[in-house]
Amino acid sequence: MQNMDNSSWGLKLTAFLALAAAMILAGLTFYCSTAGGGQAEADQRVVLRSLPPDLRQLALDIFDETYIVRPHLDNDFKVESGRYDLFLRNQQTAESEAARVYMQGAALQEYTLSCVSRGSVFSNRAAGKMVALTFDDGLFAKKTPQILQILQDNDCRATFFALGKYVHNNPELAQQVLNAGCELGSHSWFHSKQTALSAAEREDDFARVAKAFGEAIGTPPYLFRAPYGALDDEVKADIARQNMISVLWSLDTEDWRAKSADAVYNSVLDVVRDGDIILMHENAEYTIEVLPRILKDLKGRGYQVVTVSELVYAGSDIKAAVDDGRIKNNN
């Protein structure tokens, strides 16, 4: 993202509005839609169909009005080449926890940040005393609410990489995750090893997940964690084409095979570093038992426990520009 002063931003915004007006006169249609359930205000949007690539790039350059650009999904929830949806983020309500999560996730999507390397987010050392806690393999009717309650009791947040099948089966849990100020990402439909799938099979897998997320929370996922961490260049390219960010980890608790709660605790507290992304699993044997202790002692060492998007944003050039006034934060 290029730094811009107020005058250059004004010129870019004027150009954008002029182009948008010309497109309206040419017959393109704006329409508004809102997400279902209690998050209607958070998902309020204005969509511009058939957005050409040059306008897309201009939209990416304008932060103050904060446009979010996504590839258009057809009726089967597959990416439709050459078509984009334009969302006006400044119409979302800052009071909503879901709006905050959505906006921070969109920042990941819109900009290339320094901590993104080799096609995936591993950590963000520039964030300082922050770590991102992540949970794979849910959502679970019993365990997910327990984890959310423990997080809330300790004033912490996390990112849940959920299986699309479970989001489909438990849409109310997906809403609970957002309502708790946490973040929801995709872990494939049902833990499919992406490198073992054909390109067509991956596309179908992504589409099923996008449909499940859309029905549950009103928007497709913007974060993706590959099951087993299995990635190659083709998978990375497919993830990017879906307008998602690949998220891996820098600290693996290996909680799925741990022999005790102490072993899980030590796997975090013995090695944690600033900016780590910590991998845990909802359904591991000791997760519920050890999580309060981990959170308490991380906070005792001065760490904030946040979502992946918050971790990335905290050390980014975007936040620096907002903090020193080069970019106005409307939210």
Tab-separated table of C-alpha atoms in Angstrom:
chain	number	residue	atom	x	y	z
A	1	MET	CA	0.000	0.000	0.000
A	2	GLN	CA	1.383	3.374	-0.976
A	3	ASN	CA	1.440	6.215	1.525
A	4	MET	CA	-0.718	9.085	0.442
A	5	ASP	CA	-1.324	12.602	1.743
A	6	ASN	CA	-4.792	14.097	1.907
A	7	SER	CA	-4.563	15.817	-1.481
A	8	SER	CA	-3.472	12.694	-3.373
A	9	TRP	CA	-6.119	10.675	-1.566
A	10	GLY	CA	-8.714	13.254	-2.571
A	11	LEU	CA	-7.692	13.005	-6.210
A	12	LYS	CA	-7.865	9.230	-6.117
A	13	LEU	CA	-11.256	9.291	-4.434
A	14	THR	CA	-12.560	11.838	-6.952
A	15	ALA	CA	-11.311	9.651	-9.793
A	16	PHE	CA	-12.910	6.621	-8.242
A	17	LEU	CA	-16.258	8.322	-7.805
A	18	ALA	CA	-16.143	9.645	-11.373
A	19	LEU	CA	-15.455	6.196	-12.734
A	20	ALA	CA	-18.180	4.696	-10.582
A	21	ALA	CA	-20.665	7.320	-11.803
A	22	ALA	CA	-19.745	6.601	-15.407
A	23	MET	CA	-20.323	2.915	-14.851
A	24	ILE	CA	-23.732	3.596	-13.329
A	25	LEU	CA	-24.693	5.680	-16.373
A	26	ALA	CA	-23.539	2.821	-18.561
A	27	GLY	CA	-26.169	0.620	-16.974
A	28	LEU	CA	-24.395	-1.181	-14.117
A	29	THR	CA	-26.590	-1.799	-11.110
A	30	PHE	CA	-25.904	-1.226	-7.475
A	31	TYR	CA	-27.858	-3.199	-4.969
A	32	CYS	CA	-27.766	-3.558	-1.228
A	33	SER	CA	-27.951	-6.703	0.790
A	34	THR	CA	-27.554	-7.556	4.455
A	35	ALA	CA	-26.541	-10.708	6.276
A	36	GLY	CA	-29.211	-12.664	8.103
A	37	GLY	CA	-29.607	-13.026	11.834
A	38	GLY	CA	-28.357	-10.578	14.432
A	39	GLN	CA	-25.374	-9.446	12.342
A	40	ALA	CA	-27.380	-7.529	9.710
A	41	GLU	CA	-25.713	-4.182	10.435
A	42	ALA	CA	-22.251	-5.762	10.451
A	43	ASP	CA	-22.759	-7.218	7.003
A	44	GLN	CA	-24.508	-4.278	5.356
A	45	ARG	CA	-23.046	-3.854	1.917
A	46	VAL	CA	-23.309	-2.202	-1.461
A	47	VAL	CA	-22.303	-4.469	-4.318
A	48	LEU	CA	-21.067	-3.389	-7.723
A	49	ARG	CA	-21.249	-6.134	-10.321
A	50	SER	CA	-18.795	-6.573	-13.206
A	51	LEU	CA	-16.102	-4.423	-11.630
A	52	PRO	CA	-13.230	-4.139	-14.129
A	53	PRO	CA	-9.638	-4.761	-12.990
A	54	ASP	CA	-8.509	-1.123	-13.198
A	55	LEU	CA	-11.302	0.003	-10.897
A	56	ARG	CA	-10.506	-2.892	-8.585
A	57	GLN	CA	-6.934	-1.691	-8.202
A	58	LEU	CA	-8.078	1.857	-7.595
A	59	ALA	CA	-10.428	0.600	-4.904
A	60	LEU	CA	-7.524	-1.211	-3.237
A	61	ASP	CA	-5.551	2.055	-3.187
A	62	ILE	CA	-8.230	3.943	-1.270
A	63	PHE	CA	-8.254	3.147	2.426
A	64	ASP	CA	-10.237	6.060	3.845
A	65	GLU	CA	-13.506	4.967	2.248
A	66	THR	CA	-12.327	1.412	2.785
A	67	TYR	CA	-13.612	-0.681	-0.053
A	68	ILE	CA	-13.445	-4.466	0.168
A	69	VAL	CA	-13.160	-6.304	-3.131
A	70	ARG	CA	-14.023	-9.996	-3.452
A	71	PRO	CA	-14.356	-12.232	-6.510
A	72	HIS	CA	-18.013	-12.753	-7.361
A	73	LEU	CA	-19.459	-16.142	-6.410
A	74	ASP	CA	-22.032	-17.724	-8.733
A	75	ASN	CA	-25.157	-19.568	-7.605
A	76	ASP	CA	-23.043	-22.640	-6.854
A	77	PHE	CA	-20.709	-20.504	-4.676
A	78	LYS	CA	-17.838	-20.844	-7.135
A	79	VAL	CA	-15.610	-17.945	-8.186
A	80	GLU	CA	-16.844	-16.382	-11.404
A	81	SER	CA	-13.898	-15.176	-13.474
A	82	GLY	CA	-13.796	-11.487	-14.326
A	83	ARG	CA	-16.539	-10.404	-11.903
A	84	TYR	CA	-16.083	-8.803	-8.508
A	85	ASP	CA	-18.226	-7.634	-5.623
A	86	LEU	CA	-17.435	-4.279	-4.049
A	87	PHE	CA	-18.353	-3.784	-0.382
A	88	LEU	CA	-18.471	-0.416	1.339
A	89	ARG	CA	-17.042	-1.140	4.756
A	90	ASN	CA	-17.812	2.306	6.179
A	91	GLN	CA	-21.497	1.342	6.258
A	92	GLN	CA	-20.812	-1.359	8.809
A	93	THR	CA	-21.393	-0.534	12.452
A	94	ALA	CA	-18.307	-0.179	14.614
A	95	GLU	CA	-20.337	-1.201	17.655
A	96	SER	CA	-20.692	-4.757	16.396
A	97	GLU	CA	-18.063	-7.327	17.342
A	98	ALA	CA	-18.727	-9.084	14.044
A	99	ALA	CA	-18.009	-5.833	12.196
A	100	ARG	CA	-14.650	-5.508	13.931
A	101	VAL	CA	-13.698	-9.071	13.059
A	102	TYR	CA	-14.879	-8.637	9.463
A	103	MET	CA	-12.962	-5.400	8.995
A	104	GLN	CA	-9.698	-6.712	10.395
A	105	GLY	CA	-9.976	-9.798	8.227
A	106	ALA	CA	-10.609	-7.641	5.197
A	107	ALA	CA	-7.393	-5.739	5.924
A	108	LEU	CA	-5.532	-9.038	5.551
A	109	GLN	CA	-7.290	-9.629	2.280
A	110	GLU	CA	-6.716	-6.199	0.783
A	111	TYR	CA	-3.046	-5.601	1.500
A	112	THR	CA	0.245	-7.452	1.325
A	113	LEU	CA	1.823	-7.172	4.769
A	114	SER	CA	5.404	-7.745	5.833
A	115	CYS	CA	4.629	-10.877	7.835
A	116	VAL	CA	3.192	-12.728	4.828
A	117	SER	CA	5.947	-14.946	3.442
A	118	ARG	CA	6.067	-17.946	1.128
A	119	GLY	CA	2.375	-17.504	0.470
A	120	SER	CA	1.290	-18.021	4.094
A	121	VAL	CA	1.085	-16.144	7.380
A	122	PHE	CA	3.300	-17.862	9.977
A	123	SER	CA	3.776	-15.157	12.631
A	124	ASN	CA	4.204	-11.416	13.026
A	125	ARG	CA	7.275	-10.580	15.077
A	126	ALA	CA	6.615	-6.860	14.549
A	127	ALA	CA	3.443	-7.073	16.654
A	128	GLY	CA	5.347	-7.034	19.942
A	129	LYS	CA	3.780	-8.655	23.008
A	130	MET	CA	0.946	-10.332	21.141
A	131	VAL	CA	0.210	-13.913	20.168
A	132	ALA	CA	-2.606	-15.315	18.045
A	133	LEU	CA	-4.284	-18.404	19.448
A	134	THR	CA	-5.872	-20.699	16.859
A	135	PHE	CA	-8.106	-23.752	17.197
A	136	ASP	CA	-8.514	-26.337	14.417
A	137	ASP	CA	-11.076	-29.033	13.577
A	138	GLY	CA	-14.285	-27.619	15.145
A	139	LEU	CA	-16.969	-26.547	15.557
A	140	PHE	CA	-18.310	-28.741	18.392
A	141	ALA	CA	-21.641	-28.296	20.153
A	142	LYS	CA	-20.135	-28.948	23.596
A	143	LYS	CA	-16.520	-27.801	23.392
A	144	THR	CA	-16.773	-24.627	21.265
A	145	PRO	CA	-19.007	-22.755	23.757
A	146	GLN	CA	-16.715	-23.838	26.615
A	147	ILE	CA	-13.643	-22.497	24.813
A	148	LEU	CA	-15.434	-19.231	24.010
A	149	GLN	CA	-16.413	-18.807	27.656
A	150	ILE	CA	-12.840	-19.403	28.829
A	151	LEU	CA	-11.593	-16.832	26.307
A	152	GLN	CA	-14.161	-14.277	27.443
A	153	ASP	CA	-13.413	-14.912	31.113
A	154	ASN	CA	-9.763	-14.042	30.404
A	155	ASP	CA	-10.458	-11.120	28.023
A	156	CYS	CA	-8.830	-12.993	25.137
A	157	ARG	CA	-9.785	-13.729	21.540
A	158	ALA	CA	-8.843	-16.474	19.087
A	159	THR	CA	-9.243	-17.653	15.508
A	160	PHE	CA	-11.216	-20.852	14.900
A	161	PHE	CA	-10.343	-22.797	11.728
A	162	ALA	CA	-13.581	-24.713	11.338
A	163	LEU	CA	-14.543	-27.607	9.108
A	164	GLY	CA	-17.189	-26.589	6.609
A	165	LYS	CA	-19.279	-29.653	7.387
A	166	TYR	CA	-19.504	-28.661	11.047
A	167	VAL	CA	-20.324	-25.037	10.192
A	168	HIS	CA	-23.133	-26.366	8.008
A	169	ASN	CA	-24.388	-28.616	10.809
A	170	ASN	CA	-24.002	-25.993	13.561
A	171	PRO	CA	-24.516	-22.503	12.089
A	172	GLU	CA	-25.472	-21.114	15.484
A	173	LEU	CA	-21.977	-21.969	16.752
A	174	ALA	CA	-20.431	-19.958	13.919
A	175	GLN	CA	-22.481	-16.963	15.049
A	176	GLN	CA	-21.372	-17.529	18.645
A	177	VAL	CA	-17.729	-17.385	17.563
A	178	LEU	CA	-18.253	-13.973	15.959
A	179	ASN	CA	-20.433	-12.703	18.789
A	180	ALA	CA	-17.582	-13.482	21.188
A	181	GLY	CA	-15.266	-11.222	19.166
A	182	CYS	CA	-13.380	-14.154	17.704
A	183	GLU	CA	-12.582	-14.989	14.101
A	184	LEU	CA	-13.715	-17.840	11.873
A	185	GLY	CA	-11.574	-19.342	9.119
A	186	SER	CA	-11.839	-22.411	6.881
A	187	HIS	CA	-10.126	-25.746	7.508
A	188	SER	CA	-11.638	-27.313	4.346
A	189	TRP	CA	-14.966	-29.143	4.169
A	190	PHE	CA	-13.922	-32.210	6.173
A	191	HIS	CA	-10.154	-32.128	6.773
A	192	SER	CA	-9.226	-32.887	3.162
A	193	LYS	CA	-5.517	-32.960	2.385
A	194	GLN	CA	-5.459	-30.318	-0.329
A	195	THR	CA	-2.344	-31.604	-2.096
A	196	ALA	CA	-4.089	-34.969	-2.605
A	197	LEU	CA	-7.042	-33.354	-4.413
A	198	SER	CA	-7.287	-32.393	-8.061
A	199	ALA	CA	-7.851	-28.737	-8.954
A	200	ALA	CA	-11.530	-29.505	-9.652
A	201	GLU	CA	-11.910	-31.300	-6.325
A	202	ARG	CA	-10.345	-28.364	-4.494
A	203	GLU	CA	-12.707	-25.961	-6.235
A	204	ASP	CA	-15.684	-28.072	-5.164
A	205	ASP	CA	-14.321	-28.232	-1.610
A	206	PHE	CA	-13.890	-24.442	-1.470
A	207	ALA	CA	-17.391	-23.928	-2.883
A	208	ARG	CA	-19.053	-26.176	-0.304
A	209	VAL	CA	-17.274	-24.333	2.503
A	210	ALA	CA	-18.145	-20.914	1.038
A	211	LYS	CA	-21.804	-21.913	0.879
A	212	ALA	CA	-21.803	-23.169	4.474
A	213	PHE	CA	-20.122	-19.997	5.760
A	214	GLY	CA	-22.405	-17.792	3.674
A	215	GLU	CA	-25.495	-19.447	5.085
A	216	ALA	CA	-24.160	-19.350	8.662
A	217	ILE	CA	-22.566	-15.898	8.913
A	218	GLY	CA	-23.362	-14.145	5.631
A	219	THR	CA	-19.900	-14.142	4.081
A	220	PRO	CA	-17.390	-16.685	2.746
A	221	PRO	CA	-14.177	-17.244	4.757
A	222	TYR	CA	-11.180	-14.999	4.163
A	223	LEU	CA	-8.676	-17.162	6.087
A	224	PHE	CA	-7.701	-20.734	5.232
A	225	ARG	CA	-5.621	-23.251	7.147
A	226	ALA	CA	-4.644	-26.279	5.109
A	227	PRO	CA	-5.248	-29.571	6.944
A	228	TYR	CA	-1.900	-31.123	7.922
A	229	GLY	CA	-0.286	-27.884	6.717
A	230	ALA	CA	-0.140	-29.567	3.304
A	231	LEU	CA	0.554	-26.909	0.688
A	232	ASP	CA	2.260	-26.743	-2.675
A	233	ASP	CA	2.401	-24.037	-5.330
A	234	GLU	CA	-0.826	-25.177	-7.000
A	235	VAL	CA	-2.755	-25.207	-3.727
A	236	LYS	CA	-1.394	-21.780	-2.774
A	237	ALA	CA	-2.478	-20.400	-6.150
A	238	ASP	CA	-5.964	-21.885	-5.708
A	239	ILE	CA	-6.275	-20.364	-2.236
A	240	ALA	CA	-5.291	-16.967	-3.632
A	241	ARG	CA	-7.830	-17.301	-6.448
A	242	GLN	CA	-10.486	-17.814	-3.785
A	243	ASN	CA	-9.391	-14.478	-2.278
A	244	MET	CA	-8.298	-16.186	0.932
A	245	ILE	CA	-5.113	-15.886	2.971
A	246	SER	CA	-3.244	-19.064	3.929
A	247	VAL	CA	-2.475	-19.188	7.659
A	248	LEU	CA	-0.029	-21.675	9.163
A	249	TRP	CA	1.670	-21.400	12.587
A	250	SER	CA	4.967	-20.782	14.337
A	251	LEU	CA	4.211	-22.694	17.567
A	252	ASP	CA	2.688	-26.179	17.428
A	253	THR	CA	1.445	-27.501	20.783
A	254	GLU	CA	0.990	-31.021	19.364
A	255	ASP	CA	-1.914	-31.196	21.805
A	256	TRP	CA	-3.565	-33.964	19.768
A	257	ARG	CA	-0.978	-36.452	21.027
A	258	ALA	CA	0.004	-34.913	24.366
A	259	LYS	CA	0.103	-37.236	27.387
A	260	SER	CA	-0.888	-34.619	29.956
A	261	ALA	CA	-2.218	-31.097	30.435
A	262	ASP	CA	1.239	-30.098	31.701
A	263	ALA	CA	2.765	-31.208	28.408
A	264	VAL	CA	0.418	-28.916	26.477
A	265	TYR	CA	1.086	-26.041	28.888
A	266	ASN	CA	4.863	-26.457	28.583
A	267	SER	CA	4.670	-26.642	24.786
A	268	VAL	CA	3.435	-23.047	24.865
A	269	LEU	CA	4.995	-21.334	27.869
A	270	ASP	CA	8.464	-22.860	27.441
A	271	VAL	CA	8.976	-21.526	23.918
A	272	VAL	CA	6.482	-18.722	23.190
A	273	ARG	CA	7.851	-15.661	21.372
A	274	ASP	CA	6.432	-12.286	20.422
A	275	GLY	CA	4.121	-12.545	17.427
A	276	ASP	CA	3.648	-16.328	17.505
A	277	ILE	CA	0.651	-17.991	15.895
A	278	ILE	CA	-0.173	-20.892	18.232
A	279	LEU	CA	-1.779	-24.085	16.922
A	280	MET	CA	-4.247	-25.934	19.151
A	281	HIS	CA	-7.211	-28.225	18.510
A	282	GLU	CA	-10.721	-27.934	19.899
A	283	ASN	CA	-11.137	-31.664	20.324
A	284	ALA	CA	-7.749	-32.450	21.901
A	285	GLU	CA	-8.045	-34.273	25.221
A	286	TYR	CA	-6.642	-31.548	27.474
A	287	THR	CA	-7.750	-28.347	25.695
A	288	ILE	CA	-10.537	-27.362	28.081
A	289	GLU	CA	-8.486	-28.272	31.155
A	290	VAL	CA	-5.295	-26.433	30.262
A	291	LEU	CA	-6.593	-23.392	28.371
A	292	PRO	CA	-7.378	-21.186	31.436
A	293	ARG	CA	-3.879	-21.783	32.775
A	294	ILE	CA	-2.227	-20.979	29.437
A	295	LEU	CA	-4.192	-17.753	29.031
A	296	LYS	CA	-3.580	-16.617	32.605
A	297	ASP	CA	0.180	-17.121	32.378
A	298	LEU	CA	0.493	-15.625	28.887
A	299	LYS	CA	-1.223	-12.505	30.196
A	300	GLY	CA	1.012	-12.643	33.274
A	301	ARG	CA	3.989	-12.354	30.939
A	302	GLY	CA	2.455	-9.309	29.293
A	303	TYR	CA	1.020	-10.942	26.191
A	304	GLN	CA	-2.250	-10.003	24.550
A	305	VAL	CA	-4.019	-13.050	23.110
A	306	VAL	CA	-5.721	-11.990	19.877
A	307	THR	CA	-7.002	-13.182	16.515
A	308	VAL	CA	-4.740	-13.763	13.514
A	309	SER	CA	-6.057	-10.624	11.819
A	310	GLU	CA	-5.410	-8.515	14.917
A	311	LEU	CA	-1.881	-9.902	15.156
A	312	VAL	CA	-1.106	-9.043	11.544
A	313	TYR	CA	-2.721	-5.616	11.725
A	314	ALA	CA	-0.875	-4.681	14.936
A	315	GLY	CA	2.550	-4.656	13.304
A	316	SER	CA	1.529	-3.522	9.850
A	317	ASP	CA	2.300	-0.416	7.835
A	318	ILE	CA	-1.459	0.153	7.699
A	319	LYS	CA	-1.748	0.586	11.460
A	320	ALA	CA	1.339	2.813	11.507
A	321	ALA	CA	-0.234	5.051	8.884
A	322	VAL	CA	-3.483	5.227	10.877
A	323	ASP	CA	-1.633	5.953	14.109
A	324	ASP	CA	0.387	8.868	12.712
A	325	GLY	CA	-2.544	10.372	10.846
A	326	ARG	CA	-1.529	9.571	7.269
A	327	ILE	CA	-4.721	7.505	6.981
A	328	LYS	CA	-7.952	8.503	8.612
A	329	ASN	CA	-9.669	5.662	10.450
A	330	ASN	CA	-13.417	5.951	9.902
A	331	ASN	CA	-14.102	2.952	12.119
